[in-house]
Tab-separated table of C-alpha atoms in Angstrom:
chain	number	residue	atom	x	y	z
A	1	ARG	CA	28.985	73.788	101.099
A	2	GLY	CA	29.473	77.103	99.420
A	3	GLU	CA	31.281	77.705	96.172
A	4	GLY	CA	35.039	77.544	96.618
A	5	GLU	CA	34.837	75.828	100.033
A	6	ALA	CA	36.594	72.538	100.647
A	7	LEU	CA	35.315	69.750	102.847
A	8	GLU	CA	37.335	68.729	105.895
A	9	GLY	CA	40.409	66.793	104.797
A	10	GLU	CA	40.063	67.967	101.193
A	11	ALA	CA	42.608	70.052	99.336
A	12	PRO	CA	41.414	73.657	99.236
A	13	HIS	CA	40.174	75.031	95.943
A	14	ILE	CA	42.794	77.184	94.228
A	15	ARG	CA	41.528	80.437	92.743
A	16	SER	CA	44.853	81.658	91.360
A	17	TRP	CA	48.276	80.247	90.541
A	18	ASP	CA	49.619	82.981	92.840
A	19	GLU	CA	48.435	80.741	95.716
A	20	VAL	CA	50.572	77.817	94.515
A	21	THR	CA	54.233	77.181	95.245
A	22	CYS	CA	55.923	74.789	92.859
A	23	THR	CA	59.179	73.118	93.817
A	24	SER	CA	60.827	70.629	91.558
A	25	ARG	CA	63.911	69.022	92.977
A	26	PRO	CA	65.187	65.568	93.816
A	27	PHE	CA	65.549	64.445	97.422
A	28	ALA	CA	68.226	62.277	98.908
A	29	VAL	CA	66.561	60.208	101.601
A	30	GLU	CA	68.198	57.613	103.798
A	31	GLU	CA	67.343	53.968	103.209
A	32	GLY	CA	64.075	53.168	104.931
A	33	GLY	CA	62.843	56.756	104.503
A	34	THR	CA	59.152	57.580	104.402
A	35	LEU	CA	56.966	60.167	102.736
A	36	GLU	CA	56.953	61.977	106.105
A	37	ASP	CA	60.722	62.530	105.721
A	38	VAL	CA	60.191	64.233	102.352
A	39	MET	CA	57.270	66.280	103.672
A	40	ARG	CA	59.294	67.410	106.678
A	41	THR	CA	62.123	68.539	104.362
A	42	MET	CA	59.680	70.425	102.143
A	43	LEU	CA	57.991	72.119	105.113
A	44	ALA	CA	61.179	73.263	106.853
A	45	GLY	CA	60.525	76.839	107.919
A	46	GLU	CA	56.786	76.705	107.140
A	47	ASP	CA	54.641	78.441	109.770
A	48	GLY	CA	53.074	75.950	112.163
A	49	ALA	CA	55.026	73.030	110.714
A	50	GLU	CA	58.429	73.439	112.346
A	51	GLY	CA	59.370	70.180	114.045
A	52	ALA	CA	55.853	68.729	113.890
A	53	PRO	CA	54.895	65.781	111.704
A	54	ALA	CA	53.419	67.129	108.463
A	55	SER	CA	50.075	65.442	109.074
A	56	GLU	CA	49.790	67.088	112.503
A	57	ALA	CA	50.728	70.462	110.966
A	58	GLY	CA	47.696	70.174	108.641
A	59	PHE	CA	49.432	68.989	105.473
A	60	ALA	CA	48.781	65.974	103.282
A	61	ALA	CA	50.424	64.518	100.194
A	62	SER	CA	48.956	63.054	97.038
A	63	VAL	CA	50.611	60.891	94.404
A	64	GLN	CA	48.732	60.261	91.154
A	65	GLY	CA	45.724	62.003	92.739
A	66	ILE	CA	45.626	59.561	95.659
A	67	GLN	CA	46.166	60.859	99.195
A	68	VAL	CA	49.017	58.776	100.589
A	69	PRO	CA	49.633	58.216	104.331
A	70	ALA	CA	52.730	60.060	105.575
A	71	GLY	CA	54.226	56.826	106.918
A	72	THR	CA	54.353	55.211	103.472
A	73	PRO	CA	57.880	53.940	102.693
A	74	LEU	CA	59.502	55.756	99.765
A	75	ALA	CA	60.705	52.446	98.330
A	76	TRP	CA	57.067	51.332	98.046
A	77	LEU	CA	56.053	54.622	96.398
A	78	CYS	CA	58.906	54.326	93.897
A	79	GLN	CA	58.012	50.763	93.030
A	80	HIS	CA	54.238	51.128	92.803
A	81	MET	CA	53.362	54.763	92.077
A	82	CYS	CA	56.054	56.200	89.818
A	83	HIS	CA	55.334	57.728	86.425
A	84	PRO	CA	56.760	56.142	83.269
A	85	ASP	CA	59.703	58.549	83.672
A	86	ARG	CA	60.513	56.624	86.898
A	87	PHE	CA	59.904	59.704	89.060
A	88	VAL	CA	57.373	59.948	91.865
A	89	HIS	CA	55.586	63.285	91.590
A	90	ILE	CA	54.308	64.337	95.017
A	91	CYS	CA	51.738	67.093	95.514
A	92	MET	CA	51.568	68.507	99.022
A	93	HIS	CA	48.669	70.599	100.175
A	94	ARG	CA	47.407	72.229	103.326
A	95	LEU	CA	44.221	70.529	104.459
A	96	ALA	CA	41.051	72.571	104.686
A	97	ALA	CA	40.470	73.958	108.156
A	98	ARG	CA	38.027	71.956	110.214
A	99	ALA	CA	34.616	73.519	110.296
A	100	SER	CA	33.603	74.485	113.793
A	101	THR	CA	30.257	73.203	114.979
A	102	HIS	CA	28.256	74.865	117.690
A	103	GLU	CA	25.186	73.392	119.301
A	104	THR	CA	22.424	75.893	119.787
């Protein structure tokens, strides 16, 4: 792989903070909500993500540096992966585009 290229399924390498959007706000989620519910709220209006599950739109989420499945219940995340401040800090990223392979 070349410098600055991400592997399939990896978060892309960031060259500048201008490429990063930072949103810090609490979410009210219904009981039984999942990480997918939060991701869908965050991606509202995002190109290619409207109405589609975040994972199908090419997005993933990490908590504490661990990529977490979109179907993970928020109650589980709050209980097992919160910081000492009792907040769950979620990082969402667009997955690297799949490399196309051509047989020659």
